[in-house]
mmCIF file with all atom_site columns, C-alpha atoms in Angstrom:
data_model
loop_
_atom_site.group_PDB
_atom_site.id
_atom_site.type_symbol
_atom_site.label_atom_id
_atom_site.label_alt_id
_atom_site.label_comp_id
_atom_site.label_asym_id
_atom_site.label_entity_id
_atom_site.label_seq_id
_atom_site.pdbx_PDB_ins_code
_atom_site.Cartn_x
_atom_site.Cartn_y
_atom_site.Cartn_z
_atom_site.occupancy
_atom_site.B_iso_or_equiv
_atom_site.pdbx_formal_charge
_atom_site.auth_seq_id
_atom_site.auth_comp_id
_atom_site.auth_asym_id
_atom_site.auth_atom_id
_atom_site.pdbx_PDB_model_num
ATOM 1   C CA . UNK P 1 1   ? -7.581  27.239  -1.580  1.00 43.00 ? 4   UNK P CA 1
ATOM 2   C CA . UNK P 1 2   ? -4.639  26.662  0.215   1.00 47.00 ? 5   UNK P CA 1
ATOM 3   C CA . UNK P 1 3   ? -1.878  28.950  -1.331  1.00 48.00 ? 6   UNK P CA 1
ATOM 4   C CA . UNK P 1 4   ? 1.414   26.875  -1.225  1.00 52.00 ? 7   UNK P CA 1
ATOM 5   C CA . UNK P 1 5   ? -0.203  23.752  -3.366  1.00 54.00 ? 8   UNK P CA 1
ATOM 6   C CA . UNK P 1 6   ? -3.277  25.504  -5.034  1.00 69.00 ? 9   UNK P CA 1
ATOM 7   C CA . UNK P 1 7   ? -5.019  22.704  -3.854  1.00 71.00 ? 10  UNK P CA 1
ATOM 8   C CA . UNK P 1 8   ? -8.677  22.881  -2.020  1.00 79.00 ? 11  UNK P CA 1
ATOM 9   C CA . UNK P 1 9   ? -9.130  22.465  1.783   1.00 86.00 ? 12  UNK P CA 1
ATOM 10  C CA . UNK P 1 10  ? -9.944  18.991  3.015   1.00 86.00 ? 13  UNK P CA 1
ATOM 11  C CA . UNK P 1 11  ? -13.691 19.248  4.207   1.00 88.00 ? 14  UNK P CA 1
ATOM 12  C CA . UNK P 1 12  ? -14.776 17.797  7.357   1.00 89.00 ? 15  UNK P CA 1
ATOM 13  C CA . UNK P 1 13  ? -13.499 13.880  7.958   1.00 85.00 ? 16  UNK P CA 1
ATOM 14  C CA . UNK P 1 14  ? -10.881 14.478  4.657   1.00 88.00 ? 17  UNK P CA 1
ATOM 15  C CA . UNK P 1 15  ? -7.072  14.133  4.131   1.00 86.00 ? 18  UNK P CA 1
ATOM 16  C CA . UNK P 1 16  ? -5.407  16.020  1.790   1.00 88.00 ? 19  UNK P CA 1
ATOM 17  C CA . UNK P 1 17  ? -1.917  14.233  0.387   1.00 86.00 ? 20  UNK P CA 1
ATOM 18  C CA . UNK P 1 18  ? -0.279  17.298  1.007   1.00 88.00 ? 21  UNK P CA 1
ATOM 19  C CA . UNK P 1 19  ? -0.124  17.502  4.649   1.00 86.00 ? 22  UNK P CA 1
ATOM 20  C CA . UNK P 1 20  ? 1.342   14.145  4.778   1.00 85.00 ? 23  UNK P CA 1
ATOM 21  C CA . UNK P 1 21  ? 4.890   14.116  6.455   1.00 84.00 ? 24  UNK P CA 1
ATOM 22  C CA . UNK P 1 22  ? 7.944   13.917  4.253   1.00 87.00 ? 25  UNK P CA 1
ATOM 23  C CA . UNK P 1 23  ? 9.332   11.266  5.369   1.00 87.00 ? 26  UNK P CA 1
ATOM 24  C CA . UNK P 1 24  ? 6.506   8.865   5.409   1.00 90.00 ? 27  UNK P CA 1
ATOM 25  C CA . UNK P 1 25  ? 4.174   8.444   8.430   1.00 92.00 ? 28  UNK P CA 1
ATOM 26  C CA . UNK P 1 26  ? 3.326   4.888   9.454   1.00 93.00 ? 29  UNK P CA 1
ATOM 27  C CA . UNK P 1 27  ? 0.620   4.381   11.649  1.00 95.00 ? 30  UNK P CA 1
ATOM 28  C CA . UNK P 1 28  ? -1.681  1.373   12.507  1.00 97.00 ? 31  UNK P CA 1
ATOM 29  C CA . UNK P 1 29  ? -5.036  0.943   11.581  1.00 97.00 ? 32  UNK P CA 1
ATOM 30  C CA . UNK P 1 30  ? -7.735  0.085   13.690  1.00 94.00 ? 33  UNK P CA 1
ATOM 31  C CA . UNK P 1 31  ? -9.728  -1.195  11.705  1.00 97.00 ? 34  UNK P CA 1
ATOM 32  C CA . UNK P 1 32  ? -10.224 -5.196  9.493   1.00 98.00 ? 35  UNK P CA 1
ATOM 33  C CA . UNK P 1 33  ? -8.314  -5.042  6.135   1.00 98.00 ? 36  UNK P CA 1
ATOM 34  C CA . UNK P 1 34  ? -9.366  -7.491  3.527   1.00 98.00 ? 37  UNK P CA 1
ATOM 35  C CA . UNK P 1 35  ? -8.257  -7.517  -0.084  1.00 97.00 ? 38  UNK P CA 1
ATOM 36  C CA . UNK P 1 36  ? -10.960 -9.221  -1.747  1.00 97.00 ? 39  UNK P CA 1
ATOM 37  C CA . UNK P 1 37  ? -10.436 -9.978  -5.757  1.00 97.00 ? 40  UNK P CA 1
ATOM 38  C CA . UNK P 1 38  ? -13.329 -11.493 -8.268  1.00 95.00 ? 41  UNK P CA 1
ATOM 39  C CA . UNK P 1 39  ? -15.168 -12.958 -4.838  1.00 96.00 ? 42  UNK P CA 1
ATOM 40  C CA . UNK P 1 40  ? -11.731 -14.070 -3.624  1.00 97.00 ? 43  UNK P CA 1
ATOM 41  C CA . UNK P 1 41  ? -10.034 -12.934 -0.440  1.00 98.00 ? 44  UNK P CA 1
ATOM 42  C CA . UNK P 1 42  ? -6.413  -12.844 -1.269  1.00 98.00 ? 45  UNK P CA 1
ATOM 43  C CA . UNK P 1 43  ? -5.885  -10.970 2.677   1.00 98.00 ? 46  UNK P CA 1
ATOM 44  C CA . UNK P 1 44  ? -7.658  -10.516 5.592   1.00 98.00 ? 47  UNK P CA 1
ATOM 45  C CA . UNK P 1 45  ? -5.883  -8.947  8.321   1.00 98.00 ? 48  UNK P CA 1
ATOM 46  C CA . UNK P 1 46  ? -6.597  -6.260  11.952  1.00 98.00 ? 49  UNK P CA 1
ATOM 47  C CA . UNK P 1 47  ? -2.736  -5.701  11.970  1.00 98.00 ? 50  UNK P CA 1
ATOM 48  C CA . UNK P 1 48  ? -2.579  -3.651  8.604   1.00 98.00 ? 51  UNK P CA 1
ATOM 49  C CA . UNK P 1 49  ? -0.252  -0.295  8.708   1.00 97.00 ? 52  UNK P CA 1
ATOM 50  C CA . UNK P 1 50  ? -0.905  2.709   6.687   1.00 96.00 ? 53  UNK P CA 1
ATOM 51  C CA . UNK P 1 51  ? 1.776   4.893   5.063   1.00 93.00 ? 54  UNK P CA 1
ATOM 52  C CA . UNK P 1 52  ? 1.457   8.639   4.554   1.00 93.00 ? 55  UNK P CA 1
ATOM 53  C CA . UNK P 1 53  ? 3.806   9.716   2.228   1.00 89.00 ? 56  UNK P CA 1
ATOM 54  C CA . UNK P 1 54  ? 3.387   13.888  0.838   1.00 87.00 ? 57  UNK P CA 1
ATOM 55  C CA . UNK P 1 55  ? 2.104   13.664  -2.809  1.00 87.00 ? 58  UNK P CA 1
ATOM 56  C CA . UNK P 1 56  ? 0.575   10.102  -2.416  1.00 87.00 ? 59  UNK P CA 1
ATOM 57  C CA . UNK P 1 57  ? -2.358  8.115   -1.367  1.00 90.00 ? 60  UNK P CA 1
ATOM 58  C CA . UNK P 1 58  ? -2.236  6.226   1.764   1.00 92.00 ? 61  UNK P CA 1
ATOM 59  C CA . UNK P 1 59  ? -0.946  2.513   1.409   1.00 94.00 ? 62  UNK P CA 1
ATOM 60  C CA . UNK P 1 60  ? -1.898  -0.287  3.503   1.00 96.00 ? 63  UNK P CA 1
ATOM 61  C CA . UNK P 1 61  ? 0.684   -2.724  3.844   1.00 96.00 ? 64  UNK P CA 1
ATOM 62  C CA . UNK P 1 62  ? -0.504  -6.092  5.508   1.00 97.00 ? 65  UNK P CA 1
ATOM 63  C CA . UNK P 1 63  ? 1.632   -8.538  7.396   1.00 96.00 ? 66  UNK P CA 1
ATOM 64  C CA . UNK P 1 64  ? 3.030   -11.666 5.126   1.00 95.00 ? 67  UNK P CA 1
ATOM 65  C CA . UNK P 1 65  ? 0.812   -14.373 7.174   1.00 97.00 ? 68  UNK P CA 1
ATOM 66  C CA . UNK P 1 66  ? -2.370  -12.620 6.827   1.00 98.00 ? 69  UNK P CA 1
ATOM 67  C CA . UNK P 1 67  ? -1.866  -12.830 2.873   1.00 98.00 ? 70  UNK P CA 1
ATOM 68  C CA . UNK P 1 68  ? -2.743  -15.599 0.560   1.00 98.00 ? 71  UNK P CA 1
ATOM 69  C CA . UNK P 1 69  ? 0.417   -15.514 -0.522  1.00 97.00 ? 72  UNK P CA 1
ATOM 70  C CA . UNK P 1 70  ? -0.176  -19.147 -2.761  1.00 97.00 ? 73  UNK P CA 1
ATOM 71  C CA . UNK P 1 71  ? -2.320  -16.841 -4.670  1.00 98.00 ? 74  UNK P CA 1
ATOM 72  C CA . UNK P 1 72  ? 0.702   -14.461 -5.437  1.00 98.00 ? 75  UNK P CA 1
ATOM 73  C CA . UNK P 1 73  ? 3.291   -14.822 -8.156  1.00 98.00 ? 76  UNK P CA 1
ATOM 74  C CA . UNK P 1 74  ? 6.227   -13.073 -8.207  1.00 98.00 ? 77  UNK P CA 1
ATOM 75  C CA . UNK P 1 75  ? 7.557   -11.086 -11.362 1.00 98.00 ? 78  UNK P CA 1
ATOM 76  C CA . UNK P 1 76  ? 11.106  -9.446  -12.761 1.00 98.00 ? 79  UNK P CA 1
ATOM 77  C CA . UNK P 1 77  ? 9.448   -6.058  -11.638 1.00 98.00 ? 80  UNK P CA 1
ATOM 78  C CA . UNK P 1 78  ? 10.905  -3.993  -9.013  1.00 98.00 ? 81  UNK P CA 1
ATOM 79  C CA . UNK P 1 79  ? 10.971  -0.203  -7.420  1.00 96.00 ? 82  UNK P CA 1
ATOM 80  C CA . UNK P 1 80  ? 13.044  1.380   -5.166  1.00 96.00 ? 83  UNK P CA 1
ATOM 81  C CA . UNK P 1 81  ? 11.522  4.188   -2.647  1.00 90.00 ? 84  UNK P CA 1
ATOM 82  C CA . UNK P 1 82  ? 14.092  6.575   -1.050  1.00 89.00 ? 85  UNK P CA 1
ATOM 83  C CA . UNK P 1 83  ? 12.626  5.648   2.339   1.00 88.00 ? 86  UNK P CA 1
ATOM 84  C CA . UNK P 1 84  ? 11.350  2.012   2.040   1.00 91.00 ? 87  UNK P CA 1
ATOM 85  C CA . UNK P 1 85  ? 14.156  0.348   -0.003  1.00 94.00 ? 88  UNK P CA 1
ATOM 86  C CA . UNK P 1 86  ? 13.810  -2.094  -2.877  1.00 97.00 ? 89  UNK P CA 1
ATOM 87  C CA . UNK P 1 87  ? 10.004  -3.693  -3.531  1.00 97.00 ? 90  UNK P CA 1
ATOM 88  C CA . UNK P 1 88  ? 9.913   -6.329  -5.441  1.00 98.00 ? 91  UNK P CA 1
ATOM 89  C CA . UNK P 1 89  ? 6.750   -7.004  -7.098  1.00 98.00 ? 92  UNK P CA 1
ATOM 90  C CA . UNK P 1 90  ? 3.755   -10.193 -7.593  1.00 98.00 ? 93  UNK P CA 1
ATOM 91  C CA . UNK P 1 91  ? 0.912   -10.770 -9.569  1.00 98.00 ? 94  UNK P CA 1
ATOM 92  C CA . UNK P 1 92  ? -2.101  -12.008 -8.432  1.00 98.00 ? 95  UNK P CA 1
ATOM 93  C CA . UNK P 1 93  ? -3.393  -15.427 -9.979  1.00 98.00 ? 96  UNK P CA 1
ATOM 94  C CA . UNK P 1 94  ? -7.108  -16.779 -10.195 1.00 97.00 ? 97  UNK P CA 1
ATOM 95  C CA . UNK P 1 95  ? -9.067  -19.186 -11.683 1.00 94.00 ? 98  UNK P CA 1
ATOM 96  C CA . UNK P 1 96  ? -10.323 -16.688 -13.918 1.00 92.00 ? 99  UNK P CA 1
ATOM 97  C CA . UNK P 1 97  ? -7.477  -14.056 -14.454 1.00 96.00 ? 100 UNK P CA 1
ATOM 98  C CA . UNK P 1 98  ? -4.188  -12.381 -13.337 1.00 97.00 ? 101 UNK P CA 1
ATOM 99  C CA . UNK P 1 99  ? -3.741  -9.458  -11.976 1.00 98.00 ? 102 UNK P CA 1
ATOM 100 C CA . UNK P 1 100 ? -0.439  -7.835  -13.158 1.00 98.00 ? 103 UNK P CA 1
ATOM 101 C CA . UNK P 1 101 ? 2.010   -6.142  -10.527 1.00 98.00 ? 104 UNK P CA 1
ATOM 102 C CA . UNK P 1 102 ? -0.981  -5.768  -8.173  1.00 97.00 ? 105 UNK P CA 1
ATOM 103 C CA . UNK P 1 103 ? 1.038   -6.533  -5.189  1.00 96.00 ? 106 UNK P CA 1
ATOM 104 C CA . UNK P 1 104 ? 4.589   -5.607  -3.607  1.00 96.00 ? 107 UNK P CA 1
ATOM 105 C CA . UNK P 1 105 ? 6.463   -6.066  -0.667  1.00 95.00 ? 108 UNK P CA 1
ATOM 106 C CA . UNK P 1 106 ? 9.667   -5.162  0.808   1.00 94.00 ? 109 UNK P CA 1
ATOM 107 C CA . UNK P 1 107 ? 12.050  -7.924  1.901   1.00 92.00 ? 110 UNK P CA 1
ATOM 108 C CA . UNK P 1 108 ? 14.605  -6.027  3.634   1.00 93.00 ? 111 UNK P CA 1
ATOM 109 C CA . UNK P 1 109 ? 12.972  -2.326  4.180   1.00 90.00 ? 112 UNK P CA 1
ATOM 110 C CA . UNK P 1 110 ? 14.978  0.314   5.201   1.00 88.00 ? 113 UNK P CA 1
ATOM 111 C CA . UNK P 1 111 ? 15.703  0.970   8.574   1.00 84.00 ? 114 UNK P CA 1
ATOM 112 C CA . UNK P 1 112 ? 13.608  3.219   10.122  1.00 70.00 ? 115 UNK P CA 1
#
């Protein structure tokens, strides 16, 4: 156990949320990023960034033109994060359902 969080010690090839920076990390990934919903791919994308924030999971965040964004809709919801700015928020719509508030997106982030 790891005495300032009481939480356990990552294992091999694990993360733990608390050793993420404070602010937020952004770093690229590598690696293809598809958001596939009921059978349909809503993004596809090898130019995703990840955000490690202390407390949370990582977030992927996906560039505008790799999204489907004719399958987004947005709502009245919004958020703001202390490092990111306002998000304003979309749902996702299918043949066969919607997806409430499943996606956001920043407009104008924050600098930095």
């Amino acid at each position: 156990m790891r005495a300032s969080t009481d939480q356990p010690t990552p294992g091999p090839g694990q993360e733990s949320v608390w050793d993420y920076p404070r602010p937020p990390r952004v770093e690229p990934v590598s690696e293809q990023v598809r958001v596939i919903v009921d059978g349909i791919v809503i993004a596809d994308t090898v130019q995703a960034q990840r955000v490690l924030e202390t407390a949370g999971a990582p977030v992927y965040y996906l560039p505008r033109v790799d999204v489907r964004t004719g399958l987004l809709r947005p709502t009245q919801h919004t958020s703001v994060c202390e490092w990111k700015g306002l998000a304003t928020y979309h749902d996702i719509v299918l043949p066969t359902r919607e997806v409430a508030n499943a996606a956001w997106s920043y407009a104008h982030p924050s600098a930095g």
